[in-house]
JSON list of C-alpha atoms in Angstrom, two decimals:
[
{"chain": "A", "resi": 106, "resn": "UNK", "atom": "CA", "xyz": [201.18, -42.17, -119.47]},
{"chain": "A", "resi": 107, "resn": "UNK", "atom": "CA", "xyz": [201.16, -40.70, -122.98]},
{"chain": "A", "resi": 108, "resn": "UNK", "atom": "CA", "xyz": [203.14, -37.60, -123.79]},
{"chain": "A", "resi": 109, "resn": "UNK", "atom": "CA", "xyz": [201.48, -34.20, -123.41]},
{"chain": "A", "resi": 110, "resn": "UNK", "atom": "CA", "xyz": [202.54, -31.37, -125.74]},
{"chain": "A", "resi": 111, "resn": "UNK", "atom": "CA", "xyz": [202.25, -27.85, -124.32]},
{"chain": "A", "resi": 112, "resn": "UNK", "atom": "CA", "xyz": [202.61, -25.02, -126.83]},
{"chain": "A", "resi": 113, "resn": "UNK", "atom": "CA", "xyz": [203.23, -21.76, -124.96]},
{"chain": "A", "resi": 114, "resn": "UNK", "atom": "CA", "xyz": [202.80, -18.73, -127.22]},
{"chain": "A", "resi": 115, "resn": "UNK", "atom": "CA", "xyz": [203.65, -15.13, -126.56]},
{"chain": "A", "resi": 116, "resn": "UNK", "atom": "CA", "xyz": [200.96, -12.63, -127.59]},
{"chain": "A", "resi": 117, "resn": "UNK", "atom": "CA", "xyz": [201.26, -10.44, -130.68]},
{"chain": "A", "resi": 118, "resn": "UNK", "atom": "CA", "xyz": [202.95, -7.05, -130.61]},
{"chain": "A", "resi": 119, "resn": "UNK", "atom": "CA", "xyz": [201.11, -4.35, -128.63]},
{"chain": "A", "resi": 120, "resn": "UNK", "atom": "CA", "xyz": [201.24, -0.58, -128.65]},
{"chain": "A", "resi": 121, "resn": "UNK", "atom": "CA", "xyz": [203.36, -0.71, -125.48]},
{"chain": "A", "resi": 122, "resn": "UNK", "atom": "CA", "xyz": [205.76, -3.18, -127.12]},
{"chain": "A", "resi": 123, "resn": "UNK", "atom": "CA", "xyz": [206.10, -0.90, -130.14]},
{"chain": "A", "resi": 124, "resn": "UNK", "atom": "CA", "xyz": [206.77, 2.18, -127.98]},
{"chain": "A", "resi": 125, "resn": "UNK", "atom": "CA", "xyz": [209.07, 0.21, -125.66]},
{"chain": "A", "resi": 126, "resn": "UNK", "atom": "CA", "xyz": [207.07, 0.86, -122.51]},
{"chain": "A", "resi": 127, "resn": "UNK", "atom": "CA", "xyz": [207.06, -1.37, -119.44]},
{"chain": "A", "resi": 128, "resn": "UNK", "atom": "CA", "xyz": [203.84, -3.33, -119.89]},
{"chain": "A", "resi": 129, "resn": "UNK", "atom": "CA", "xyz": [203.36, -5.95, -117.18]},
{"chain": "A", "resi": 130, "resn": "UNK", "atom": "CA", "xyz": [199.75, -6.02, -116.02]},
{"chain": "A", "resi": 131, "resn": "UNK", "atom": "CA", "xyz": [198.92, -2.91, -118.08]},
{"chain": "A", "resi": 132, "resn": "UNK", "atom": "CA", "xyz": [196.82, -4.01, -121.00]},
{"chain": "A", "resi": 133, "resn": "UNK", "atom": "CA", "xyz": [197.59, -2.30, -124.31]},
{"chain": "A", "resi": 134, "resn": "UNK", "atom": "CA", "xyz": [195.87, -3.63, -127.44]},
{"chain": "A", "resi": 135, "resn": "UNK", "atom": "CA", "xyz": [197.60, -5.35, -130.34]},
{"chain": "A", "resi": 136, "resn": "UNK", "atom": "CA", "xyz": [199.04, -3.22, -133.12]},
{"chain": "A", "resi": 137, "resn": "UNK", "atom": "CA", "xyz": [198.24, -3.92, -136.77]},
{"chain": "A", "resi": 138, "resn": "UNK", "atom": "CA", "xyz": [201.53, -5.83, -136.96]},
{"chain": "A", "resi": 139, "resn": "UNK", "atom": "CA", "xyz": [200.63, -7.64, -133.75]},
{"chain": "A", "resi": 140, "resn": "UNK", "atom": "CA", "xyz": [197.32, -8.77, -135.17]},
{"chain": "A", "resi": 141, "resn": "UNK", "atom": "CA", "xyz": [199.00, -9.95, -138.37]},
{"chain": "A", "resi": 142, "resn": "UNK", "atom": "CA", "xyz": [201.66, -11.77, -136.37]},
{"chain": "A", "resi": 143, "resn": "UNK", "atom": "CA", "xyz": [198.94, -13.67, -134.51]},
{"chain": "A", "resi": 144, "resn": "UNK", "atom": "CA", "xyz": [197.27, -14.52, -137.82]},
{"chain": "A", "resi": 145, "resn": "UNK", "atom": "CA", "xyz": [200.57, -15.79, -139.24]},
{"chain": "A", "resi": 146, "resn": "UNK", "atom": "CA", "xyz": [201.19, -17.90, -136.15]},
{"chain": "A", "resi": 147, "resn": "UNK", "atom": "CA", "xyz": [197.66, -19.29, -136.31]},
{"chain": "A", "resi": 148, "resn": "UNK", "atom": "CA", "xyz": [198.26, -20.40, -139.87]},
{"chain": "A", "resi": 149, "resn": "UNK", "atom": "CA", "xyz": [201.54, -22.04, -138.87]},
{"chain": "A", "resi": 150, "resn": "UNK", "atom": "CA", "xyz": [199.80, -23.95, -136.08]},
{"chain": "A", "resi": 151, "resn": "UNK", "atom": "CA", "xyz": [196.59, -24.73, -137.97]},
{"chain": "A", "resi": 152, "resn": "UNK", "atom": "CA", "xyz": [197.24, -28.47, -138.32]},
{"chain": "A", "resi": 153, "resn": "UNK", "atom": "CA", "xyz": [197.81, -29.02, -134.60]},
{"chain": "A", "resi": 154, "resn": "UNK", "atom": "CA", "xyz": [194.51, -30.06, -133.06]},
{"chain": "A", "resi": 155, "resn": "UNK", "atom": "CA", "xyz": [194.49, -28.34, -129.68]},
{"chain": "A", "resi": 156, "resn": "UNK", "atom": "CA", "xyz": [192.41, -30.10, -127.05]},
{"chain": "A", "resi": 157, "resn": "UNK", "atom": "CA", "xyz": [192.17, -26.93, -124.99]},
{"chain": "A", "resi": 158, "resn": "UNK", "atom": "CA", "xyz": [193.47, -23.36, -125.27]},
{"chain": "A", "resi": 159, "resn": "UNK", "atom": "CA", "xyz": [194.29, -21.36, -122.15]},
{"chain": "A", "resi": 160, "resn": "UNK", "atom": "CA", "xyz": [195.16, -17.68, -122.13]},
{"chain": "A", "resi": 161, "resn": "UNK", "atom": "CA", "xyz": [196.09, -15.25, -119.41]},
{"chain": "A", "resi": 162, "resn": "UNK", "atom": "CA", "xyz": [193.35, -12.83, -118.39]},
{"chain": "A", "resi": 163, "resn": "UNK", "atom": "CA", "xyz": [194.99, -9.90, -120.21]},
{"chain": "A", "resi": 164, "resn": "UNK", "atom": "CA", "xyz": [193.28, -8.97, -123.46]},
{"chain": "A", "resi": 165, "resn": "UNK", "atom": "CA", "xyz": [196.43, -9.06, -125.57]},
{"chain": "A", "resi": 166, "resn": "UNK", "atom": "CA", "xyz": [196.74, -12.76, -124.72]},
{"chain": "A", "resi": 167, "resn": "UNK", "atom": "CA", "xyz": [193.02, -13.47, -125.12]},
{"chain": "A", "resi": 168, "resn": "UNK", "atom": "CA", "xyz": [192.95, -11.74, -128.51]},
{"chain": "A", "resi": 169, "resn": "UNK", "atom": "CA", "xyz": [196.02, -13.63, -129.71]},
{"chain": "A", "resi": 170, "resn": "UNK", "atom": "CA", "xyz": [194.58, -16.94, -128.53]},
{"chain": "A", "resi": 171, "resn": "UNK", "atom": "CA", "xyz": [191.31, -16.32, -130.35]},
{"chain": "A", "resi": 172, "resn": "UNK", "atom": "CA", "xyz": [193.07, -15.35, -133.58]},
{"chain": "A", "resi": 173, "resn": "UNK", "atom": "CA", "xyz": [195.21, -18.51, -133.43]},
{"chain": "A", "resi": 174, "resn": "UNK", "atom": "CA", "xyz": [192.12, -20.67, -132.89]},
{"chain": "A", "resi": 175, "resn": "UNK", "atom": "CA", "xyz": [190.24, -18.97, -135.73]},
{"chain": "A", "resi": 176, "resn": "UNK", "atom": "CA", "xyz": [192.73, -20.68, -138.04]},
{"chain": "A", "resi": 177, "resn": "UNK", "atom": "CA", "xyz": [192.88, -24.05, -136.30]},
{"chain": "A", "resi": 178, "resn": "UNK", "atom": "CA", "xyz": [191.47, -27.23, -137.78]},
{"chain": "A", "resi": 179, "resn": "UNK", "atom": "CA", "xyz": [189.74, -28.01, -134.47]},
{"chain": "A", "resi": 180, "resn": "UNK", "atom": "CA", "xyz": [186.88, -25.51, -134.44]},
{"chain": "A", "resi": 181, "resn": "UNK", "atom": "CA", "xyz": [185.55, -26.83, -131.13]},
{"chain": "A", "resi": 182, "resn": "UNK", "atom": "CA", "xyz": [188.63, -26.17, -128.98]},
{"chain": "A", "resi": 183, "resn": "UNK", "atom": "CA", "xyz": [187.53, -25.09, -125.47]},
{"chain": "A", "resi": 184, "resn": "UNK", "atom": "CA", "xyz": [188.79, -21.61, -124.56]},
{"chain": "A", "resi": 185, "resn": "UNK", "atom": "CA", "xyz": [189.80, -20.96, -120.96]},
{"chain": "A", "resi": 186, "resn": "UNK", "atom": "CA", "xyz": [191.26, -17.98, -119.08]},
{"chain": "A", "resi": 187, "resn": "UNK", "atom": "CA", "xyz": [193.75, -18.36, -116.25]},
{"chain": "A", "resi": 188, "resn": "UNK", "atom": "CA", "xyz": [195.18, -15.26, -114.49]},
{"chain": "A", "resi": 189, "resn": "UNK", "atom": "CA", "xyz": [198.06, -17.40, -113.21]},
{"chain": "A", "resi": 190, "resn": "UNK", "atom": "CA", "xyz": [199.61, -16.99, -116.68]},
{"chain": "A", "resi": 191, "resn": "UNK", "atom": "CA", "xyz": [199.32, -13.19, -116.54]},
{"chain": "A", "resi": 192, "resn": "UNK", "atom": "CA", "xyz": [202.45, -11.10, -116.96]},
{"chain": "A", "resi": 193, "resn": "UNK", "atom": "CA", "xyz": [204.68, -10.05, -114.07]},
{"chain": "A", "resi": 194, "resn": "UNK", "atom": "CA", "xyz": [203.36, -6.98, -112.24]},
{"chain": "A", "resi": 195, "resn": "UNK", "atom": "CA", "xyz": [205.95, -4.18, -112.26]},
{"chain": "A", "resi": 196, "resn": "UNK", "atom": "CA", "xyz": [203.97, -2.05, -109.83]},
{"chain": "A", "resi": 197, "resn": "UNK", "atom": "CA", "xyz": [204.97, 1.63, -109.93]},
{"chain": "A", "resi": 198, "resn": "UNK", "atom": "CA", "xyz": [207.17, 1.04, -112.99]},
{"chain": "A", "resi": 199, "resn": "UNK", "atom": "CA", "xyz": [204.23, 0.07, -115.24]},
{"chain": "A", "resi": 200, "resn": "UNK", "atom": "CA", "xyz": [203.97, 2.43, -118.20]},
{"chain": "A", "resi": 201, "resn": "UNK", "atom": "CA", "xyz": [207.53, 3.74, -117.79]},
{"chain": "A", "resi": 202, "resn": "UNK", "atom": "CA", "xyz": [209.96, 3.70, -120.67]},
{"chain": "A", "resi": 203, "resn": "UNK", "atom": "CA", "xyz": [211.60, 0.32, -121.10]},
{"chain": "A", "resi": 204, "resn": "UNK", "atom": "CA", "xyz": [214.65, 1.85, -122.77]},
{"chain": "A", "resi": 205, "resn": "UNK", "atom": "CA", "xyz": [217.65, 1.25, -120.49]},
{"chain": "A", "resi": 206, "resn": "UNK", "atom": "CA", "xyz": [215.21, 0.23, -117.72]},
{"chain": "A", "resi": 207, "resn": "UNK", "atom": "CA", "xyz": [217.41, -2.47, -116.22]},
{"chain": "A", "resi": 208, "resn": "UNK", "atom": "CA", "xyz": [220.52, -0.32, -116.52]},
{"chain": "A", "resi": 209, "resn": "UNK", "atom": "CA", "xyz": [218.78, 2.31, -114.38]},
{"chain": "A", "resi": 210, "resn": "UNK", "atom": "CA", "xyz": [217.72, -0.31, -111.82]},
{"chain": "A", "resi": 211, "resn": "UNK", "atom": "CA", "xyz": [221.28, -1.65, -111.82]},
{"chain": "A", "resi": 212, "resn": "UNK", "atom": "CA", "xyz": [222.60, 1.81, -110.97]},
{"chain": "A", "resi": 213, "resn": "UNK", "atom": "CA", "xyz": [219.98, 2.24, -108.25]},
{"chain": "A", "resi": 214, "resn": "UNK", "atom": "CA", "xyz": [221.00, -0.93, -106.43]},
{"chain": "A", "resi": 215, "resn": "UNK", "atom": "CA", "xyz": [224.62, -1.16, -107.54]},
{"chain": "A", "resi": 216, "resn": "UNK", "atom": "CA", "xyz": [224.07, -4.61, -109.04]},
{"chain": "A", "resi": 217, "resn": "UNK", "atom": "CA", "xyz": [225.04, -5.94, -112.47]},
{"chain": "A", "resi": 218, "resn": "UNK", "atom": "CA", "xyz": [221.75, -7.49, -113.57]},
{"chain": "A", "resi": 219, "resn": "UNK", "atom": "CA", "xyz": [223.08, -8.36, -117.02]},
{"chain": "A", "resi": 220, "resn": "UNK", "atom": "CA", "xyz": [225.55, -10.76, -115.41]},
{"chain": "A", "resi": 221, "resn": "UNK", "atom": "CA", "xyz": [222.99, -12.03, -112.91]},
{"chain": "A", "resi": 222, "resn": "UNK", "atom": "CA", "xyz": [220.37, -12.99, -115.48]},
{"chain": "A", "resi": 223, "resn": "UNK", "atom": "CA", "xyz": [222.79, -15.21, -117.37]},
{"chain": "A", "resi": 224, "resn": "UNK", "atom": "CA", "xyz": [222.71, -17.51, -114.35]},
{"chain": "A", "resi": 225, "resn": "UNK", "atom": "CA", "xyz": [219.18, -16.85, -113.12]},
{"chain": "A", "resi": 226, "resn": "UNK", "atom": "CA", "xyz": [216.80, -14.89, -115.33]},
{"chain": "A", "resi": 227, "resn": "UNK", "atom": "CA", "xyz": [214.18, -14.41, -112.61]},
{"chain": "A", "resi": 228, "resn": "UNK", "atom": "CA", "xyz": [216.62, -13.29, -109.89]},
{"chain": "A", "resi": 229, "resn": "UNK", "atom": "CA", "xyz": [216.58, -9.65, -110.94]},
{"chain": "A", "resi": 230, "resn": "UNK", "atom": "CA", "xyz": [212.82, -9.44, -110.32]},
{"chain": "A", "resi": 231, "resn": "UNK", "atom": "CA", "xyz": [213.52, -9.91, -106.60]},
{"chain": "A", "resi": 232, "resn": "UNK", "atom": "CA", "xyz": [214.68, -6.29, -106.61]},
{"chain": "A", "resi": 233, "resn": "UNK", "atom": "CA", "xyz": [211.59, -4.65, -108.13]},
{"chain": "A", "resi": 234, "resn": "UNK", "atom": "CA", "xyz": [209.33, -5.14, -105.14]},
{"chain": "A", "resi": 235, "resn": "UNK", "atom": "CA", "xyz": [210.14, -2.74, -102.30]},
{"chain": "A", "resi": 236, "resn": "UNK", "atom": "CA", "xyz": [207.91, -2.14, -99.30]},
{"chain": "A", "resi": 237, "resn": "UNK", "atom": "CA", "xyz": [208.37, 1.64, -99.59]},
{"chain": "A", "resi": 238, "resn": "UNK", "atom": "CA", "xyz": [209.52, 2.42, -103.14]},
{"chain": "A", "resi": 239, "resn": "UNK", "atom": "CA", "xyz": [207.41, -0.11, -105.04]},
{"chain": "A", "resi": 240, "resn": "UNK", "atom": "CA", "xyz": [204.94, -1.89, -102.76]},
{"chain": "A", "resi": 241, "resn": "UNK", "atom": "CA", "xyz": [202.49, -2.76, -105.55]},
{"chain": "A", "resi": 242, "resn": "UNK", "atom": "CA", "xyz": [205.04, -4.78, -107.54]},
{"chain": "A", "resi": 243, "resn": "UNK", "atom": "CA", "xyz": [204.81, -8.55, -107.49]},
{"chain": "A", "resi": 244, "resn": "UNK", "atom": "CA", "xyz": [207.22, -10.48, -105.32]},
{"chain": "A", "resi": 245, "resn": "UNK", "atom": "CA", "xyz": [209.38, -12.73, -107.49]},
{"chain": "A", "resi": 246, "resn": "UNK", "atom": "CA", "xyz": [208.60, -15.78, -105.37]},
{"chain": "A", "resi": 247, "resn": "UNK", "atom": "CA", "xyz": [204.87, -15.19, -105.81]},
{"chain": "A", "resi": 248, "resn": "UNK", "atom": "CA", "xyz": [205.36, -14.91, -109.57]},
{"chain": "A", "resi": 249, "resn": "UNK", "atom": "CA", "xyz": [207.28, -18.18, -109.70]},
{"chain": "A", "resi": 250, "resn": "UNK", "atom": "CA", "xyz": [204.72, -19.94, -107.52]},
{"chain": "A", "resi": 251, "resn": "UNK", "atom": "CA", "xyz": [201.76, -18.99, -109.67]},
{"chain": "A", "resi": 252, "resn": "UNK", "atom": "CA", "xyz": [203.48, -20.05, -112.89]},
{"chain": "A", "resi": 253, "resn": "UNK", "atom": "CA", "xyz": [204.27, -23.47, -111.47]},
{"chain": "A", "resi": 254, "resn": "UNK", "atom": "CA", "xyz": [200.76, -23.83, -110.03]},
{"chain": "A", "resi": 255, "resn": "UNK", "atom": "CA", "xyz": [199.19, -22.81, -113.33]},
{"chain": "A", "resi": 256, "resn": "UNK", "atom": "CA", "xyz": [201.23, -25.30, -115.32]},
{"chain": "A", "resi": 257, "resn": "UNK", "atom": "CA", "xyz": [200.62, -28.09, -112.82]},
{"chain": "A", "resi": 258, "resn": "UNK", "atom": "CA", "xyz": [196.88, -27.49, -113.15]},
{"chain": "A", "resi": 259, "resn": "UNK", "atom": "CA", "xyz": [197.14, -27.63, -116.94]},
{"chain": "A", "resi": 260, "resn": "UNK", "atom": "CA", "xyz": [198.92, -30.98, -116.67]},
{"chain": "A", "resi": 261, "resn": "UNK", "atom": "CA", "xyz": [196.44, -32.34, -114.13]},
{"chain": "A", "resi": 262, "resn": "UNK", "atom": "CA", "xyz": [193.52, -31.53, -116.42]},
{"chain": "A", "resi": 263, "resn": "UNK", "atom": "CA", "xyz": [195.34, -32.95, -119.44]},
{"chain": "A", "resi": 264, "resn": "UNK", "atom": "CA", "xyz": [195.90, -36.22, -117.60]},
{"chain": "A", "resi": 265, "resn": "UNK", "atom": "CA", "xyz": [192.29, -36.36, -116.46]},
{"chain": "A", "resi": 266, "resn": "UNK", "atom": "CA", "xyz": [190.78, -35.61, -119.87]},
{"chain": "A", "resi": 267, "resn": "UNK", "atom": "CA", "xyz": [193.39, -37.26, -122.07]},
{"chain": "A", "resi": 268, "resn": "UNK", "atom": "CA", "xyz": [194.58, -34.06, -123.72]},
{"chain": "A", "resi": 269, "resn": "UNK", "atom": "CA", "xyz": [197.46, -34.49, -126.14]},
{"chain": "A", "resi": 270, "resn": "UNK", "atom": "CA", "xyz": [198.03, -30.92, -127.38]},
{"chain": "A", "resi": 271, "resn": "UNK", "atom": "CA", "xyz": [197.49, -27.88, -125.15]},
{"chain": "A", "resi": 272, "resn": "UNK", "atom": "CA", "xyz": [197.86, -24.23, -126.18]},
{"chain": "A", "resi": 273, "resn": "UNK", "atom": "CA", "xyz": [198.78, -21.63, -123.56]},
{"chain": "A", "resi": 274, "resn": "UNK", "atom": "CA", "xyz": [198.94, -17.98, -124.65]},
{"chain": "A", "resi": 275, "resn": "UNK", "atom": "CA", "xyz": [200.87, -15.79, -122.26]},
{"chain": "A", "resi": 276, "resn": "UNK", "atom": "CA", "xyz": [203.67, -13.20, -122.06]},
{"chain": "A", "resi": 277, "resn": "UNK", "atom": "CA", "xyz": [207.40, -12.78, -122.55]},
{"chain": "A", "resi": 278, "resn": "UNK", "atom": "CA", "xyz": [208.51, -12.94, -118.92]},
{"chain": "A", "resi": 279, "resn": "UNK", "atom": "CA", "xyz": [206.05, -15.76, -118.28]},
{"chain": "A", "resi": 280, "resn": "UNK", "atom": "CA", "xyz": [207.47, -17.85, -121.12]},
{"chain": "A", "resi": 281, "resn": "UNK", "atom": "CA", "xyz": [211.05, -17.15, -120.09]},
{"chain": "A", "resi": 282, "resn": "UNK", "atom": "CA", "xyz": [210.17, -17.92, -116.49]},
{"chain": "A", "resi": 283, "resn": "UNK", "atom": "CA", "xyz": [208.60, -21.26, -117.42]},
{"chain": "A", "resi": 284, "resn": "UNK", "atom": "CA", "xyz": [211.74, -22.19, -119.36]},
{"chain": "A", "resi": 285, "resn": "UNK", "atom": "CA", "xyz": [213.82, -21.66, -116.24]},
{"chain": "A", "resi": 286, "resn": "UNK", "atom": "CA", "xyz": [211.38, -23.23, -113.81]},
{"chain": "A", "resi": 287, "resn": "UNK", "atom": "CA", "xyz": [210.37, -26.32, -115.78]},
{"chain": "A", "resi": 288, "resn": "UNK", "atom": "CA", "xyz": [213.54, -27.36, -117.58]},
{"chain": "A", "resi": 289, "resn": "UNK", "atom": "CA", "xyz": [216.67, -25.75, -116.14]},
{"chain": "A", "resi": 290, "resn": "UNK", "atom": "CA", "xyz": [218.85, -27.97, -118.33]},
{"chain": "A", "resi": 291, "resn": "UNK", "atom": "CA", "xyz": [217.93, -25.75, -121.27]},
{"chain": "A", "resi": 292, "resn": "UNK", "atom": "CA", "xyz": [220.22, -22.71, -121.50]},
{"chain": "A", "resi": 293, "resn": "UNK", "atom": "CA", "xyz": [218.39, -19.70, -122.94]},
{"chain": "A", "resi": 294, "resn": "UNK", "atom": "CA", "xyz": [219.42, -16.06, -122.62]},
{"chain": "A", "resi": 295, "resn": "UNK", "atom": "CA", "xyz": [217.60, -14.52, -125.54]},
{"chain": "A", "resi": 296, "resn": "UNK", "atom": "CA", "xyz": [214.34, -12.61, -125.98]},
{"chain": "A", "resi": 297, "resn": "UNK", "atom": "CA", "xyz": [210.98, -14.29, -126.45]},
{"chain": "A", "resi": 298, "resn": "UNK", "atom": "CA", "xyz": [209.59, -12.69, -129.60]},
{"chain": "A", "resi": 299, "resn": "UNK", "atom": "CA", "xyz": [205.98, -11.66, -130.04]},
{"chain": "A", "resi": 300, "resn": "UNK", "atom": "CA", "xyz": [203.80, -14.23, -131.84]},
{"chain": "A", "resi": 301, "resn": "UNK", "atom": "CA", "xyz": [206.23, -17.06, -131.18]},
{"chain": "A", "resi": 302, "resn": "UNK", "atom": "CA", "xyz": [205.79, -20.51, -129.65]},
{"chain": "A", "resi": 303, "resn": "UNK", "atom": "CA", "xyz": [207.88, -22.39, -127.12]},
{"chain": "A", "resi": 304, "resn": "UNK", "atom": "CA", "xyz": [207.09, -26.10, -126.92]},
{"chain": "A", "resi": 305, "resn": "UNK", "atom": "CA", "xyz": [207.29, -28.18, -123.75]},
{"chain": "A", "resi": 306, "resn": "UNK", "atom": "CA", "xyz": [206.57, -31.88, -123.51]},
{"chain": "A", "resi": 307, "resn": "UNK", "atom": "CA", "xyz": [205.50, -33.62, -120.33]},
{"chain": "A", "resi": 308, "resn": "UNK", "atom": "CA", "xyz": [206.19, -37.33, -119.95]},
{"chain": "A", "resi": 309, "resn": "UNK", "atom": "CA", "xyz": [207.09, -39.57, -117.02]},
{"chain": "A", "resi": 310, "resn": "UNK", "atom": "CA", "xyz": [206.56, -36.67, -114.59]},
{"chain": "A", "resi": 311, "resn": "UNK", "atom": "CA", "xyz": [209.15, -34.52, -116.35]},
{"chain": "A", "resi": 312, "resn": "UNK", "atom": "CA", "xyz": [209.02, -31.39, -118.51]},
{"chain": "A", "resi": 313, "resn": "UNK", "atom": "CA", "xyz": [211.35, -31.05, -121.46]},
{"chain": "A", "resi": 314, "resn": "UNK", "atom": "CA", "xyz": [211.79, -28.14, -123.85]},
{"chain": "A", "resi": 315, "resn": "UNK", "atom": "CA", "xyz": [211.63, -29.00, -127.54]},
{"chain": "A", "resi": 316, "resn": "UNK", "atom": "CA", "xyz": [212.26, -25.50, -128.91]},
{"chain": "A", "resi": 317, "resn": "UNK", "atom": "CA", "xyz": [212.04, -21.86, -127.86]},
{"chain": "A", "resi": 318, "resn": "UNK", "atom": "CA", "xyz": [210.50, -18.82, -129.57]},
{"chain": "A", "resi": 319, "resn": "UNK", "atom": "CA", "xyz": [209.71, -20.44, -132.91]},
{"chain": "A", "resi": 320, "resn": "UNK", "atom": "CA", "xyz": [207.57, -18.57, -135.46]},
{"chain": "A", "resi": 321, "resn": "UNK", "atom": "CA", "xyz": [207.82, -20.76, -138.53]},
{"chain": "A", "resi": 322, "resn": "UNK", "atom": "CA", "xyz": [208.87, -24.29, -139.45]},
{"chain": "A", "resi": 323, "resn": "UNK", "atom": "CA", "xyz": [208.07, -27.66, -137.94]},
{"chain": "A", "resi": 324, "resn": "UNK", "atom": "CA", "xyz": [205.97, -27.42, -134.81]}
]
């Protein structure tokens, strides 16, 4: 089987990003800088002929995807939407200030999340769902399951249709989660920047990360 390249981009900066609010499933629009960041990324990726472009259902991802494709050499790239690549749902915390958010949650539960996430980035999200305090938040296991299912479906379609290059436009926690879930040999503890791309390859039934959070250079 030939190698499949999956380029997973994070959307451009939004108003919530700029104001440092918890965003999750809330759907703030791109800022002027966010729009320009998507344009710049589209120009960087313009020579990669995407066979298909998938975005989450949130408009910040859809808008970013469309801007990227507006600059791509393949003007006929099919555009799909898949909610499985939507951002983690913070439930009652959506719209709250993101400043010192995890420090406050650490104090609430008496757990050092900064140490925990160095070993397991997604582990801290187990604590956000609570049947009484935060029943509308997403369970971490459900989040993981939908990311894996979404990516497996992308690969299945790529195999069936012979896709070589696939674009997926999603969100920061989604990208970081995919890094952990698909290639745990890759150690990454940073922040996924807006308008950046993380490249996975799939070959011989195995995912491998080529780079993380790249905005310029060789793609």
